[in-house]
mmCIF file of N, CA and C in Angstrom:
data_model
loop_
_atom_site.group_PDB
_atom_site.id
_atom_site.type_symbol
_atom_site.label_atom_id
_atom_site.label_comp_id
_atom_site.label_asym_id
_atom_site.label_seq_id
_atom_site.Cartn_x
_atom_site.Cartn_y
_atom_site.Cartn_z
ATOM 1 N N UNK A 1240 0.710 -1.203 0.063
ATOM 2 C CA UNK A 1240 -0.135 -0.175 -0.082
ATOM 3 C C UNK A 1240 0.893 1.175 0.227
ATOM 4 N N UNK A 1241 0.789 2.039 -0.950
ATOM 5 C CA UNK A 1241 1.672 3.311 -1.095
ATOM 6 C C UNK A 1241 0.688 4.268 -0.322
ATOM 7 N N UNK A 1242 1.200 4.848 0.654
ATOM 8 C CA UNK A 1242 0.502 6.162 1.469
ATOM 9 C C UNK A 1242 0.193 7.103 0.610
ATOM 10 N N UNK A 1243 0.888 7.758 -0.578
ATOM 11 C CA UNK A 1243 0.639 8.922 -1.042
ATOM 12 C C UNK A 1243 -0.118 8.637 -2.425
ATOM 13 N N UNK A 1244 -0.435 7.298 -2.901
ATOM 14 C CA UNK A 1244 -1.302 7.318 -4.160
ATOM 15 C C UNK A 1244 -2.546 6.827 -3.919
ATOM 16 N N UNK A 1245 -2.909 6.507 -2.539
ATOM 17 C CA UNK A 1245 -4.688 6.300 -2.467
ATOM 18 C C UNK A 1245 -5.263 7.150 -2.617
ATOM 19 N N UNK A 1246 -6.257 6.875 -3.337
ATOM 20 C CA UNK A 1246 -7.268 8.186 -3.373
ATOM 21 C C UNK A 1246 -8.171 8.138 -2.368
ATOM 22 N N UNK A 1247 -8.779 9.578 -1.748
ATOM 23 C CA UNK A 1247 -9.615 9.545 -0.564
ATOM 24 C C UNK A 1247 -10.721 10.703 -0.713
ATOM 25 N N UNK A 1248 -12.145 10.550 -0.966
ATOM 26 C CA UNK A 1248 -12.779 11.739 -0.985
ATOM 27 C C UNK A 1248 -12.573 12.724 0.082
ATOM 28 N N UNK A 1249 -12.618 13.830 -0.111
ATOM 29 C CA UNK A 1249 -12.633 15.018 1.090
ATOM 30 C C UNK A 1249 -13.741 15.923 0.601
ATOM 31 N N UNK A 1250 -14.328 16.297 1.730
ATOM 32 C CA UNK A 1250 -15.380 17.253 1.407
ATOM 33 C C UNK A 1250 -14.775 18.774 1.768
ATOM 34 N N UNK A 1251 -15.690 20.050 1.681
ATOM 35 C CA UNK A 1251 -15.007 20.959 1.990
ATOM 36 C C UNK A 1251 -14.999 21.261 3.367
ATOM 37 N N UNK A 1252 -15.777 21.029 4.124
ATOM 38 C CA UNK A 1252 -15.749 21.055 5.816
ATOM 39 C C UNK A 1252 -14.145 20.188 6.266
ATOM 40 N N UNK A 1253 -14.000 19.179 5.535
ATOM 41 C CA UNK A 1253 -13.018 18.423 6.171
ATOM 42 C C UNK A 1253 -11.492 19.119 5.703
ATOM 43 N N UNK A 1254 -11.555 20.064 4.703
ATOM 44 C CA UNK A 1254 -10.316 21.017 4.500
ATOM 45 C C UNK A 1254 -10.329 21.999 5.168
ATOM 46 N N UNK A 1255 -10.890 22.391 6.209
ATOM 47 C CA UNK A 1255 -10.643 23.555 6.929
ATOM 48 C C UNK A 1255 -9.420 23.300 7.813
ATOM 49 N N UNK A 1256 -9.562 22.046 8.529
ATOM 50 C CA UNK A 1256 -8.257 21.804 9.659
ATOM 51 C C UNK A 1256 -7.100 22.112 8.935
ATOM 52 N N UNK A 1257 -7.189 21.184 7.650
ATOM 53 C CA UNK A 1257 -5.679 21.133 6.912
ATOM 54 C C UNK A 1257 -5.193 22.518 6.490
ATOM 55 N N UNK A 1258 -5.958 23.551 5.985
ATOM 56 C CA UNK A 1258 -5.951 24.781 5.754
ATOM 57 C C UNK A 1258 -5.121 25.661 6.930
ATOM 58 N N UNK A 1259 -6.110 25.619 7.872
ATOM 59 C CA UNK A 1259 -5.507 26.159 9.197
ATOM 60 C C UNK A 1259 -4.408 25.700 9.785
ATOM 61 N N UNK A 1260 -4.017 24.456 9.466
ATOM 62 C CA UNK A 1260 -2.797 23.725 9.763
ATOM 63 C C UNK A 1260 -1.590 24.280 9.062
ATOM 64 N N UNK A 1261 -1.683 24.212 7.567
ATOM 65 C CA UNK A 1261 -0.772 24.809 6.955
ATOM 66 C C UNK A 1261 -0.745 26.406 6.732
ATOM 67 N N UNK A 1262 -1.501 27.210 7.037
ATOM 68 C CA UNK A 1262 -1.771 28.349 7.161
ATOM 69 C C UNK A 1262 -0.865 28.923 8.252
ATOM 70 N N UNK A 1263 -1.225 28.238 9.770
ATOM 71 C CA UNK A 1263 -0.566 28.753 10.876
ATOM 72 C C UNK A 1263 0.781 28.464 11.051
ATOM 73 N N UNK A 1264 1.442 27.591 10.220
ATOM 74 C CA UNK A 1264 2.666 27.164 10.304
ATOM 75 C C UNK A 1264 3.492 27.865 9.434
ATOM 76 N N UNK A 1265 2.958 28.332 8.462
ATOM 77 C CA UNK A 1265 3.496 29.164 7.198
ATOM 78 C C UNK A 1265 3.578 30.674 8.127
ATOM 79 N N UNK A 1266 2.522 31.345 8.651
ATOM 80 C CA UNK A 1266 2.778 32.536 9.739
ATOM 81 C C UNK A 1266 3.470 32.360 10.743
ATOM 82 N N UNK A 1267 3.466 31.334 11.437
ATOM 83 C CA UNK A 1267 4.777 31.114 12.460
ATOM 84 C C UNK A 1267 6.055 31.103 11.906
ATOM 85 N N UNK A 1268 6.309 30.586 10.623
ATOM 86 C CA UNK A 1268 8.003 30.559 10.505
ATOM 87 C C UNK A 1268 7.976 31.933 9.967
ATOM 88 N N UNK A 1269 7.195 32.576 9.043
ATOM 89 C CA UNK A 1269 7.106 33.760 8.900
ATOM 90 C C UNK A 1269 7.393 34.984 10.072
ATOM 91 N N UNK A 1270 6.733 34.493 10.867
ATOM 92 C CA UNK A 1270 7.018 35.510 12.124
ATOM 93 C C UNK A 1270 8.491 35.697 12.659
ATOM 94 N N UNK A 1271 9.219 34.751 12.365
ATOM 95 C CA UNK A 1271 10.451 34.975 12.857
ATOM 96 C C UNK A 1271 11.337 35.807 11.822
ATOM 97 N N UNK A 1272 10.879 36.269 10.735
ATOM 98 C CA UNK A 1272 11.266 37.308 9.772
ATOM 99 C C UNK A 1272 10.713 38.617 9.863
ATOM 100 N N UNK A 1273 9.624 38.695 10.221
ATOM 101 C CA UNK A 1273 8.852 39.943 10.566
ATOM 102 C C UNK A 1273 8.227 40.321 12.063
ATOM 103 N N UNK A 1274 8.175 41.234 12.409
ATOM 104 C CA UNK A 1274 7.788 41.905 13.767
ATOM 105 C C UNK A 1274 6.377 41.872 13.753
ATOM 106 N N UNK A 1275 5.646 42.305 12.773
ATOM 107 C CA UNK A 1275 4.099 42.398 12.446
ATOM 108 C C UNK A 1275 3.441 41.176 13.675
ATOM 109 N N UNK A 1276 4.043 39.654 13.003
ATOM 110 C CA UNK A 1276 3.548 38.424 13.803
ATOM 111 C C UNK A 1276 4.371 37.800 15.179
ATOM 112 N N UNK A 1277 5.419 38.804 15.347
ATOM 113 C CA UNK A 1277 6.401 38.207 16.513
ATOM 114 C C UNK A 1277 5.443 37.878 17.675
ATOM 115 N N UNK A 1278 4.608 38.660 18.025
ATOM 116 C CA UNK A 1278 3.653 38.459 18.965
ATOM 117 C C UNK A 1278 2.805 37.683 19.254
ATOM 118 N N UNK A 1279 2.480 37.061 18.050
ATOM 119 C CA UNK A 1279 1.479 35.968 17.735
ATOM 120 C C UNK A 1279 2.082 34.633 17.580
ATOM 121 N N UNK A 1280 2.990 34.615 17.659
ATOM 122 C CA UNK A 1280 3.958 33.049 17.671
ATOM 123 C C UNK A 1280 3.169 31.837 18.616
ATOM 124 N N UNK A 1281 2.936 32.183 19.782
ATOM 125 C CA UNK A 1281 2.116 31.254 20.454
ATOM 126 C C UNK A 1281 0.979 30.854 20.147
ATOM 127 N N UNK A 1282 0.146 31.998 19.931
ATOM 128 C CA UNK A 1282 -1.277 31.808 19.282
ATOM 129 C C UNK A 1282 -0.870 31.099 17.933
ATOM 130 N N UNK A 1283 -0.213 31.018 17.110
ATOM 131 C CA UNK A 1283 -0.170 30.485 15.664
ATOM 132 C C UNK A 1283 0.412 28.888 15.990
ATOM 133 N N UNK A 1284 1.314 28.531 16.971
ATOM 134 C CA UNK A 1284 1.308 27.417 17.674
ATOM 135 C C UNK A 1284 0.289 26.505 17.876
ATOM 136 N N UNK A 1285 -0.265 27.400 18.797
ATOM 137 C CA UNK A 1285 -1.691 27.040 19.342
ATOM 138 C C UNK A 1285 -2.573 26.608 18.301
ATOM 139 N N UNK A 1286 -2.833 27.066 17.360
ATOM 140 C CA UNK A 1286 -3.715 26.806 16.286
ATOM 141 C C UNK A 1286 -2.945 25.534 15.522
ATOM 142 N N UNK A 1287 -1.960 25.627 15.187
ATOM 143 C CA UNK A 1287 -1.343 24.398 14.426
ATOM 144 C C UNK A 1287 -1.322 23.168 14.886
ATOM 145 N N UNK A 1288 -0.838 23.261 16.332
ATOM 146 C CA UNK A 1288 -0.910 21.797 16.914
ATOM 147 C C UNK A 1288 -2.145 21.377 16.997
ATOM 148 N N UNK A 1289 -3.252 21.454 17.281
ATOM 149 C CA UNK A 1289 -4.640 20.780 17.220
ATOM 150 C C UNK A 1289 -5.040 20.463 15.835
ATOM 151 N N UNK A 1290 -4.721 21.667 14.956
ATOM 152 C CA UNK A 1290 -5.280 21.102 13.358
ATOM 153 C C UNK A 1290 -4.560 20.255 13.021
ATOM 154 N N UNK A 1291 -3.147 20.271 13.466
ATOM 155 C CA UNK A 1291 -2.420 18.970 12.699
ATOM 156 C C UNK A 1291 -2.988 17.646 13.339
ATOM 157 N N UNK A 1292 -3.115 17.406 14.425
ATOM 158 C CA UNK A 1292 -3.732 16.478 15.090
ATOM 159 C C UNK A 1292 -4.965 16.078 14.384
ATOM 160 N N UNK A 1293 -6.220 16.938 14.185
ATOM 161 C CA UNK A 1293 -7.535 16.745 13.451
ATOM 162 C C UNK A 1293 -7.323 16.725 12.205
ATOM 163 N N UNK A 1294 -6.140 17.205 11.415
ATOM 164 C CA UNK A 1294 -6.163 16.585 9.985
ATOM 165 C C UNK A 1294 -5.427 15.195 9.946
ATOM 166 N N UNK A 1295 -4.327 14.756 10.809
ATOM 167 C CA UNK A 1295 -3.908 13.869 10.501
ATOM 168 C C UNK A 1295 -4.993 12.531 10.988
ATOM 169 N N UNK A 1296 -6.148 12.718 12.135
ATOM 170 C CA UNK A 1296 -7.042 11.927 12.210
ATOM 171 C C UNK A 1296 -7.758 11.604 11.189
ATOM 172 N N UNK A 1297 -8.349 12.526 10.456
ATOM 173 C CA UNK A 1297 -8.975 12.571 9.470
ATOM 174 C C UNK A 1297 -8.591 11.969 8.119
ATOM 175 N N UNK A 1298 -7.123 12.145 8.061
ATOM 176 C CA UNK A 1298 -6.387 11.248 6.911
ATOM 177 C C UNK A 1298 -6.447 9.613 7.372
ATOM 178 N N UNK A 1299 -6.218 9.611 8.511
ATOM 179 C CA UNK A 1299 -5.909 8.170 8.849
ATOM 180 C C UNK A 1299 -7.290 7.394 8.589
ATOM 181 N N UNK A 1300 -8.256 8.155 9.083
ATOM 182 C CA UNK A 1300 -10.083 7.561 9.036
ATOM 183 C C UNK A 1300 -9.995 7.237 7.784
ATOM 184 N N UNK A 1301 -9.801 8.397 6.606
ATOM 185 C CA UNK A 1301 -10.211 7.867 5.118
ATOM 186 C C UNK A 1301 -9.164 6.991 4.562
ATOM 187 N N UNK A 1302 -8.253 6.751 5.122
ATOM 188 C CA UNK A 1302 -7.272 5.517 4.610
ATOM 189 C C UNK A 1302 -7.493 4.457 5.165
ATOM 190 N N UNK A 1303 -8.585 4.107 6.136
ATOM 191 C CA UNK A 1303 -9.018 2.921 6.471
ATOM 192 C C UNK A 1303 -10.413 2.269 5.688
ATOM 193 N N UNK A 1304 -9.855 0.993 5.499
ATOM 194 C CA UNK A 1304 -10.951 0.871 4.740
ATOM 195 C C UNK A 1304 -12.314 0.547 5.164
ATOM 196 N N UNK A 1305 -13.563 0.685 4.518
ATOM 197 C CA UNK A 1305 -14.927 0.829 4.880
ATOM 198 C C UNK A 1305 -15.468 -0.593 5.385
ATOM 199 N N UNK A 1306 -15.929 -0.878 6.100
ATOM 200 C CA UNK A 1306 -16.193 -2.036 6.401
ATOM 201 C C UNK A 1306 -17.785 -2.269 6.273
#
């Protein structure tokens, strides 16, 4: 079983945690290069961690075969 070639249907609601996860880590990385986001780095990490867990949970649930 190849992890990256398995097809899974995703609906729009399930993409929200993925988008938040990616956006928050990009902003966190960018906060080290710009003072505008410097004060929000802990908030961004706080958004990134749970959305990463939610995204991985959804991905693993979709990879399991339906019974």
